[in-house]
Amino acid sequence: MKHLRRIFLRFYLFFANSKVEAELAREIGAHLALLEDEYLRQGMTPEDARRAARLAYGGVEQAKQLHRDERAFQGLSQILQDTRYTFRQLRRSPGFTVTAILMLALGIGATTAIFSIVEGVLLRPLPFPDPDRLVILGDVLEGSNCASCVHSSVTAPDIRNYMRDTQSFSHLGGYRGRLFELSGTGDPAAVNATRMSGEVFAALGVPPLLGRTFTQHEDEEQQQVAVLSYAMWRSRFHGDANVLGSKILLYRKPYTVIGVMPHDFEFPLNPGHVNQSELWLPLSLRPEEFTAGSAASWNSRMVGRLKPGITAEQAQSDAERVARETMRDYPAYMRSLRIHAVVTPLQEDTVEQARPLVRTLLFAVIVVLLIACANLAGLLLVRAIRRRREIAVRLALGARAATLLRQAIVESMVLSIAGGAIGLALAAVALRVGVSLLPQTLPRVNEIGLDWPVMLFALGLALLTGFLCGLAPAFAAIGTSVNETLKEGGRTGTSGSGHVRLRSALVVAEIAVALTLLTASGLLLRSFEKMRDVKLGFSPDNALAALYVLPQQRYRTQSAIDEFTKTLLNDLGQLPGVDAVGITSLLPATGNNSGIAFTIEGHVPPKGAGLNMAAMSLVESDPFEALGIHVLRGRVFTESDNAGSQLVAIVNSKMAERYWPGQDPIGKRLRRGLPETSTPWMTVVGEADDVKLGSPDAETMPQVYQPVTQTVASEGVLASVGELSATDGWIVLRSRMAPEQMEDTLRATARKIDPQLPLYQMQTMEHAISKSEAPRRFNTVLISSFAIAAVLLSVLGIYGVIAFSVALREQEMAVRMALGCQRSGVILVILSSGARLAAVGCGLGLLGAVAASRLLRSFLFEVSPFDPGVLALSAIAMLLLALAASALPARRASSTDPMLALRGE
């Protein structure tokens, strides 16, 4: 208890320092007065009595210091004193102070902003109880050679079998996303919804904000109930607490609202900003989804919670057993398919695609921070060298090296903390503005922000930066030679070979890391240029597209669907300025490139070739002309290509080259499904140009076009009973006017036929291409921005070192010119100093660029990470910038007046 009281007393006395100091001075004065009175009574004169009293008492300052050491935490007191001294010194050098703080603010702010993305996307646990127990269960289809088609996906029979037969999950359910037409609450609108098993809510373990979630029993009974997201509840229902029990219309079917989820609930954890689910509905699998072609549609996913004590590896073995049983039950037309169950932690599944990008951004911003730190260390080192006479005097008067070391580090810490505070504000502004600009490949973007872990990271980064940057000037200060410095007096000269080497090493390191980042920027710019040069296979100019989905509640028969599409195409074709109109199931540049299996007549695949996969586009009218797709051979579809005529198809060049190399594909035959699947043959009547269905840098897929009217007939045994075709599709039209001017006309034409039908994702084709290019554009712009910042900081570092070197060598330059050296010779000496540093830095930077190639390889497109042109141009640019940074000090040195300089000596 005594020790605890002493600690509290020390803290109190530390913060009440001025008051205690005054009391201490009065107390010592009283002791001295008593002693002085005693000596006066002994007959001494007042002056002798005062002197004798001070001798008897001892050193006053020593007594004060002993009392300070006893009453408070001396280390804190000394640091506070050093901090006040630092503030006084920094006020005397406002230019240095502002430069140092802004450099650190840039580095720490950028690093904090990127770390907030790292923390929000990669490090933060998922917003569910015990998130490490949540896993994704899916199939990998052997031989598909198309990761985007079936990876981690399941069929309707898979959902039933895994839920029924696995033993490793406390809760397991399936889900799939879908667009819905929402009406009954304001104007009809398109909403993102997720159909999922009742077990999914139980697996996620998040209770609703209002009401309840639906159960597995309601799912199996196909109850029409809905759970709203917080955002939809606020926007469409204005946060009405009485929303429970109200009715909404989804595709014109009534659903009862039974719950509202909390603000931070999000599932599925889709990448990007615009695909978050706005409501959740029971999966309600229909009987036809377990038969015919639907049983072979890998269009769903599964999420589950592992039982206590069960590992993901054990769950995968359990699921693999069920997968083998599922394959044994496959119908005859699916017997050759082979699937493997895969269990992946939900966290890993969520961040898998984003991890390379986030790591690269973190690497780039750390490079910028390192250069900023090197610059600050260089500035502090120069400042310490300029103050070496002051430091030598202090050492000569008895100052301890530890005191000078502490003061140098405190000065660096003050600058770093100030830079960190400003950097944190800059990071907040950058995140507020920049989150909406993040690429759609990043998940959980709504969770990115400056929370406590990020702010603690910024504080720790500022302290670490301050400590590391303060080491160089600190050791330079304690390494000052007292005798040599004091003998030197006011003369200029060298600052010591050790200091010169240290400053040069810092600049070389800056140039090396800046060149590494500059090379990465050059490679990304080259890749982006290559991507922009890719042939898209279609003409986006003056083309407009919009998606529609016909609600089954109204369009129950094929004749009703056909009547709608016929009227729509006819009305759009008669609009003034419209050159062509069509409908397609796959829109170029939107990334919807899932494939199906085909059997090619006469084609014998090589061993291990896998399935014959191709993207299937169902078309109506003339989308080839509307999209500007060239038909290279044969013909386009006509009205005579209908359900009752010969089945026909158009293939792209990639498909023709793969299966009929060197041959004319016209007249060749292919059919849907596997060799054992009983489906009718389709005859190829045309070959179309290759079209990029995703981003321009993605691989071109084999593609088959088919009249939508022949869909059901071509499916054979894969067709479901009562299956309808053309229930949805992309409307594409080409006009002679700007496509943006046609948007309202397109909406009005569709609503004239069906007043409640909304059009989804209306966009120009140029906008669709821009969206597909956005991830690579984002990478390129951000890395290039960091590279520019790094180069500017490194050039500033070169300028600072050369300028300081010139200032120190002023007498040397004056002597050279006095002895006959031309001004051009002086300039050459200074430029050669900068060139040597730049050459060494560029050499190390090229080695760093080669080392970083492994990190960059996945972001490059048709460009080698060792591209000689990019490497050479980056190195030359860095050398030229270094020479430019050295030119100003060199010119200043050459303008030195030898007489004035030598006279000043």
CSV table of C-alpha atoms in Angstrom, one decimal, residues 100 137 145 169 203 270 358 453 503 558 608 728 851:
chain,number,residue,atom,x,y,z
A,100,ALA,CA,9.5,17.2,-42.5
A,137,LEU,CA,-19.1,-26.2,-49.4
A,145,ASN,CA,-11.3,-26.0,-67.4
A,169,PHE,CA,-22.2,-29.5,-39.8
A,203,ALA,CA,-25.5,-21.1,-39.6
A,270,ASN,CA,-20.1,-10.2,-52.6
A,358,VAL,CA,-4.3,-5.6,-51.4
A,453,PRO,CA,-7.3,-0.8,-34.9
A,503,ARG,CA,23.7,10.5,-46.3
A,558,GLN,CA,-44.8,-19.2,-74.4
A,608,GLY,CA,-7.0,-35.5,-70.5
A,728,ASP,CA,-35.2,-12.7,-69.8
A,851,ALA,CA,12.8,-9.3,-57.1
